[in-house]
Short mmCIF file of C-alpha atoms and ligand atoms in Angstrom, two decimals:
data_model
loop_
_atom_site.label_atom_id
_atom_site.label_comp_id
_atom_site.label_asym_id
_atom_site.label_seq_id
_atom_site.Cartn_x
_atom_site.Cartn_y
_atom_site.Cartn_z
CA MET A 16 1.76 -140.12 72.84
CA ILE A 17 -0.79 -137.17 71.70
CA TYR A 18 1.41 -134.70 70.08
CA LEU A 19 0.04 -130.83 70.60
CA LYS A 20 0.04 -129.28 67.36
CA THR A 21 1.92 -125.64 66.70
CA ALA A 22 0.30 -122.86 65.65
CA GLU A 23 2.21 -123.31 62.92
CA GLU A 24 1.19 -126.84 62.15
CA LEU A 25 -2.07 -126.39 62.88
CA GLU A 26 -1.71 -123.55 59.85
CA LYS A 27 -0.59 -126.41 57.44
CA MET A 28 -3.50 -128.72 59.01
CA ARG A 29 -6.53 -126.17 58.10
CA LYS A 30 -4.78 -126.33 54.00
CA ALA A 31 -4.70 -129.87 53.98
CA ALA A 32 -8.05 -130.30 55.22
CA ASP A 33 -9.25 -127.42 53.32
CA LEU A 34 -7.82 -129.35 49.94
CA THR A 35 -9.63 -132.56 51.51
CA SER A 36 -12.89 -130.64 51.70
CA ARG A 37 -13.03 -129.41 47.74
CA ALA A 38 -11.48 -132.85 46.66
CA LEU A 39 -14.65 -134.39 48.52
CA GLY A 40 -16.93 -131.27 46.97
CA GLU A 41 -15.83 -131.96 43.31
CA VAL A 42 -16.39 -135.75 43.77
CA ALA A 43 -20.41 -134.44 45.05
CA LYS A 44 -20.43 -132.62 41.55
CA TRP A 45 -20.61 -136.62 40.26
CA VAL A 46 -22.44 -138.82 42.58
CA LYS A 47 -25.53 -140.02 40.30
CA PRO A 48 -27.04 -142.95 39.45
CA GLY A 49 -24.62 -144.35 36.06
CA VAL A 50 -21.40 -143.27 36.89
CA THR A 51 -19.00 -145.73 38.85
CA THR A 52 -17.27 -145.92 42.15
CA GLY A 53 -14.15 -145.62 39.99
CA LYS A 54 -14.77 -142.69 38.40
CA LEU A 55 -15.49 -140.96 41.93
CA ASP A 56 -11.75 -141.79 42.46
CA ALA A 57 -10.54 -140.47 39.70
CA ILE A 58 -11.93 -137.32 40.09
CA ALA A 59 -10.54 -137.11 43.42
CA ARG A 60 -7.36 -138.37 42.48
CA GLU A 61 -6.57 -136.23 39.65
CA PHE A 62 -8.26 -133.09 41.96
CA ILE A 63 -5.68 -133.28 44.59
CA LEU A 64 -2.74 -134.46 42.43
CA ASP A 65 -3.51 -130.79 40.19
CA ASN A 66 -3.35 -129.11 43.85
CA GLY A 67 -0.33 -130.16 44.85
CA GLY A 68 -1.63 -132.54 47.49
CA ARG A 69 -0.83 -136.45 47.84
CA PRO A 70 -3.78 -138.91 48.10
CA ALA A 71 -2.76 -140.72 51.09
CA CYS A 72 -4.92 -143.52 51.14
CA LEU A 73 -3.86 -144.77 47.83
CA GLY A 74 -1.06 -147.59 48.45
CA TYR A 75 -1.41 -147.15 52.75
CA GLN A 76 -0.96 -150.60 53.34
CA GLY A 77 -1.67 -151.32 49.51
CA PHE A 78 -5.14 -149.93 49.23
CA PRO A 79 -5.88 -149.90 45.86
CA GLY A 80 -8.04 -146.18 46.13
CA THR A 81 -7.95 -142.84 46.60
CA LEU A 82 -11.57 -142.74 47.86
CA CYS A 83 -12.53 -145.50 50.51
CA ILE A 84 -15.84 -146.20 48.67
CA GLU A 85 -19.00 -147.49 50.94
CA VAL A 86 -22.06 -148.69 48.85
CA ASN A 87 -25.00 -149.52 51.42
CA ASP A 88 -24.01 -152.12 53.07
CA THR A 89 -20.72 -151.73 53.19
CA VAL A 90 -19.51 -149.25 56.22
CA VAL A 91 -16.10 -148.88 55.25
CA HIS A 92 -12.60 -149.32 53.70
CA GLY A 93 -14.24 -150.34 50.13
CA PHE A 94 -12.69 -150.71 47.26
CA PRO A 95 -13.06 -148.40 43.70
CA SER A 96 -14.64 -150.20 41.34
CA ASP A 97 -16.27 -150.61 37.89
CA TYR A 98 -19.63 -150.62 40.37
CA VAL A 99 -22.34 -148.35 38.76
CA LEU A 100 -24.33 -146.73 40.74
CA ALA A 101 -27.54 -146.84 41.10
CA ASP A 102 -31.33 -144.80 41.86
CA GLY A 103 -31.48 -145.68 45.67
CA ASP A 104 -28.01 -146.90 46.91
CA ILE A 105 -26.22 -144.34 49.16
CA VAL A 106 -22.19 -143.96 48.51
CA GLY A 107 -20.28 -143.13 51.63
CA THR A 108 -16.81 -141.39 50.31
CA ASP A 109 -14.06 -141.28 52.91
CA LEU A 110 -10.77 -138.70 51.47
CA VAL A 111 -7.51 -138.59 53.22
CA VAL A 112 -5.53 -135.81 51.56
CA GLU A 113 -1.84 -134.99 52.55
CA LEU A 114 -0.78 -131.83 51.94
CA ASP A 115 2.94 -129.82 53.38
CA GLY A 116 3.29 -133.09 55.46
CA TYR A 117 0.27 -132.83 57.30
CA ASN A 118 -2.93 -135.26 57.07
CA GLY A 119 -6.90 -134.05 56.44
CA ASP A 120 -9.36 -136.40 56.50
CA SER A 121 -13.09 -136.77 56.13
CA CYS A 122 -16.14 -138.78 55.11
CA TYR A 123 -19.07 -137.83 53.63
CA THR A 124 -22.04 -140.51 52.30
CA PHE A 125 -24.04 -139.39 50.18
CA PRO A 126 -27.93 -140.15 48.61
CA VAL A 127 -27.91 -141.75 44.78
CA GLY A 128 -31.23 -140.90 42.79
CA GLU A 129 -34.36 -141.36 45.04
CA VAL A 130 -33.57 -143.17 48.29
CA ASP A 131 -36.02 -144.66 50.86
CA GLU A 132 -36.88 -142.28 53.71
CA LYS A 133 -36.03 -144.79 56.31
CA VAL A 134 -32.05 -144.93 54.71
CA LEU A 135 -32.08 -141.10 54.52
CA SER A 136 -33.00 -140.87 58.25
CA LEU A 137 -30.42 -143.20 58.90
CA MET A 138 -27.54 -140.35 56.86
CA ARG A 139 -29.36 -137.45 59.26
CA THR A 140 -29.26 -139.18 62.53
CA THR A 141 -25.46 -139.87 61.53
CA LYS A 142 -24.35 -136.32 60.53
CA GLU A 143 -26.44 -135.25 63.75
CA SER A 144 -24.15 -137.59 65.54
CA LEU A 145 -20.77 -136.45 64.37
CA TYR A 146 -21.66 -132.72 65.21
CA LYS A 147 -22.51 -134.13 68.56
CA GLY A 148 -19.65 -135.40 69.13
CA ILE A 149 -17.45 -132.23 68.13
CA GLU A 150 -19.56 -129.97 70.92
CA ALA A 151 -18.71 -132.19 73.08
CA ALA A 152 -14.99 -131.98 71.93
CA LYS A 153 -13.83 -129.29 74.59
CA ALA A 154 -10.42 -128.58 76.00
CA GLY A 155 -10.17 -130.18 79.95
CA LYS A 156 -13.08 -133.09 78.69
CA ARG A 157 -12.04 -137.08 77.67
CA ILE A 158 -12.22 -139.03 74.97
CA GLY A 159 -14.84 -140.71 76.36
CA ASP A 160 -16.99 -137.37 76.59
CA ILE A 161 -17.33 -137.46 72.67
CA ALA A 162 -17.36 -141.35 72.36
CA ASN A 163 -20.80 -141.17 74.62
CA ALA A 164 -22.35 -138.10 72.79
CA VAL A 165 -22.14 -140.15 69.72
CA GLN A 166 -23.32 -143.42 71.29
CA THR A 167 -26.44 -141.99 72.98
CA TYR A 168 -27.47 -139.82 70.25
CA CYS A 169 -27.50 -142.68 67.82
CA GLU A 170 -28.77 -145.57 70.09
CA ARG A 171 -31.47 -143.14 71.01
CA ARG A 172 -32.69 -142.76 67.74
CA GLY A 173 -32.83 -147.46 67.09
CA TYR A 174 -29.37 -147.39 65.41
CA SER A 175 -26.11 -149.08 66.13
CA VAL A 176 -22.46 -148.13 66.61
CA VAL A 177 -19.99 -149.79 65.17
CA ARG A 178 -17.42 -151.04 67.55
CA GLU A 179 -14.28 -151.94 65.72
CA MET A 180 -13.60 -149.28 63.59
CA CYS A 181 -12.92 -145.95 65.85
CA GLY A 182 -11.93 -142.17 64.74
CA HIS A 183 -7.87 -140.92 65.74
CA GLY A 184 -5.71 -138.52 66.18
CA ILE A 185 -3.95 -136.70 63.28
CA GLY A 186 -1.63 -134.90 61.59
CA LYS A 187 1.83 -136.25 60.03
CA SER A 188 0.21 -139.55 60.34
CA MET A 189 -3.38 -140.40 59.24
CA HIS A 190 -3.68 -142.15 62.62
CA GLU A 191 -1.82 -141.08 65.38
CA SER A 192 -3.31 -141.50 69.45
CA PRO A 193 -5.39 -141.17 70.55
CA GLU A 194 -8.29 -143.80 69.07
CA VAL A 195 -11.56 -141.64 69.12
CA PRO A 196 -14.01 -144.58 69.83
CA ASN A 197 -18.04 -143.55 69.16
CA TYR A 198 -19.20 -146.10 71.88
CA GLY A 199 -18.35 -145.22 75.67
CA ARG A 200 -18.68 -143.73 79.21
CA LYS A 201 -18.13 -140.09 79.74
CA GLY A 202 -15.40 -139.43 82.08
CA ILE A 203 -12.95 -142.31 80.88
CA GLY A 204 -9.85 -142.05 78.42
CA PRO A 205 -7.12 -138.93 77.53
CA VAL A 206 -7.77 -135.59 78.18
CA LEU A 207 -8.80 -132.95 75.60
CA LYS A 208 -5.64 -130.47 75.23
CA ASP A 209 -5.71 -127.47 73.02
CA GLY A 210 -3.43 -128.11 70.31
CA MET A 211 -4.68 -131.32 69.67
CA CYS A 212 -6.01 -132.66 65.88
CA ILE A 213 -8.08 -135.41 66.05
CA ALA A 214 -10.96 -137.21 63.35
CA ILE A 215 -14.39 -137.94 64.70
CA GLU A 216 -16.07 -140.64 62.37
CA PRO A 217 -19.33 -142.42 63.27
CA MET A 218 -20.01 -145.06 61.87
CA ILE A 219 -23.55 -145.86 61.98
CA ASN A 220 -25.76 -149.46 61.31
CA MET A 221 -29.07 -149.48 60.33
CA GLY A 222 -29.38 -152.46 62.24
CA SER A 223 -27.39 -154.64 64.30
CA LYS A 224 -23.58 -153.53 65.15
CA ASN A 225 -22.05 -156.63 63.76
CA ILE A 226 -19.26 -155.97 60.41
CA VAL A 227 -17.23 -158.67 58.32
CA ILE A 228 -14.42 -157.81 56.23
CA GLY A 229 -14.73 -159.60 53.06
CA GLY A 230 -11.95 -161.84 51.36
CA ASP A 231 -9.88 -158.70 50.10
CA GLY A 232 -8.68 -158.04 53.74
CA TRP A 233 -10.54 -154.97 53.62
CA THR A 234 -14.72 -154.19 53.04
CA CYS A 235 -16.24 -154.21 56.09
CA ARG A 236 -19.60 -154.66 55.63
CA THR A 237 -22.92 -154.96 58.02
CA ARG A 238 -23.52 -158.30 58.71
CA ASP A 239 -26.64 -158.49 58.57
CA HIS A 240 -26.31 -156.22 55.00
CA LYS A 241 -28.64 -153.62 56.04
CA PRO A 242 -27.34 -150.17 55.39
CA SER A 243 -24.36 -148.30 57.06
CA ALA A 244 -23.61 -144.67 57.10
CA HIS A 245 -20.22 -142.64 57.61
CA TYR A 246 -19.83 -138.99 58.18
CA GLU A 247 -16.10 -137.43 59.51
CA HIS A 248 -14.28 -134.08 60.25
CA THR A 249 -11.20 -133.28 61.29
CA ILE A 250 -10.83 -130.88 64.19
CA ALA A 251 -8.61 -129.30 66.52
CA ILE A 252 -9.47 -129.28 69.98
CA SER A 253 -9.58 -125.58 71.07
CA GLY A 254 -11.21 -124.30 74.39
CA ASP A 255 -14.82 -125.07 74.68
CA ASN A 256 -15.07 -124.35 70.73
CA PRO A 257 -13.31 -126.88 68.81
CA GLU A 258 -11.97 -125.87 65.04
CA VAL A 259 -13.78 -128.25 62.25
CA LEU A 260 -11.31 -127.89 60.05
CA THR A 261 -13.02 -130.00 57.43
CA THR A 262 -16.36 -128.61 55.99
CA PHE A 263 -19.21 -129.74 54.10
CA SER A 264 -19.94 -126.45 52.46
CA TYR A 265 -18.67 -127.23 49.23
CA ILE A 266 -20.40 -130.35 49.10
CA LYS A 267 -23.19 -128.22 50.12
CA GLU A 268 -23.02 -126.11 47.61
CA ALA A 269 -22.51 -128.76 44.92
CA MET A 270 -25.67 -130.58 45.81
CA GLY A 271 -28.08 -127.83 45.87
CA GLU A 272 -31.39 -128.63 47.09
CA LEU A 273 -29.94 -132.56 46.90
CA TYR A 274 -28.16 -131.58 49.69
CA ILE A 275 -28.95 -133.78 52.58
N1 MF3 B 3 -10.11 -142.30 56.41
C1 MF3 B 3 -10.25 -143.58 57.44
C2 MF3 B 3 -10.10 -143.30 58.12
O1 MF3 B 3 -10.46 -142.95 58.82
C3 MF3 B 3 -8.53 -144.20 56.66
C4 MF3 B 3 -9.07 -145.15 55.29
S1 MF3 B 3 -8.15 -146.01 55.68
C5 MF3 B 3 -6.40 -146.52 54.25
O2 MF3 B 3 -9.25 -143.82 59.15
F1 MF3 B 3 -6.05 -147.54 54.59
F2 MF3 B 3 -7.89 -146.18 53.33
F3 MF3 B 3 -6.06 -146.02 53.99
CO1 CO B 4 -10.35 -141.18 59.84
#
């Protein structure tokens, strides 16, 4: 069942999404060579708790972090650790925050120091594809229209789309109906309706689309160990112009001229 949010619920979704975005803005201030991914996790956790939220990933089916950490070939669901970020790495930080019973979900892939131009292109394309997906998310259209917009944008530029992981509905739970794949045919899948809240999250690989899950049961990497990028927004369907509930503006502010 796809649940349509009331006006009161949308207001709570906005607040949860804003706290999610502000927490990623705090993380952005710390991303540089020499910092551990565990430090980024602690920054996010403390900020969320200080602001009355709950880090929703922490303890979710046993997940050990506030942030999912995605370094280089890690696609999703990596653990925060004592790994020290190095010049030339990229690191995705995927965050879900629950506030007043509702969840916001957002992810940003950051460059660490000086990153190879080819990898920066992968990141830019992935982020742009998220906005292509958002543009396609009009009331009356279907989930497949979003999926197809993301897929064609990335594949035309020579990248591949991870198949096993999807975006999702979001609200009182971090994962609700429907699934929002990043590939597929236009015109198929559930119809988008005003008040539907979904998280769109392209996971795009430089090499092949294939992934492997590590021995910890979580960490998902590219099989060819080439880099992968991941960006995510929580949105609410609203006529022809979806409301983007999360924002990268705090990240942009924190990164200044390093923002990509
Ligand atoms: N943000 C992830 C998503 O978009 C959720 C992380 S799964 C968890 O679906 F187990 F780490 F919580
Ligand atoms: Co998500």
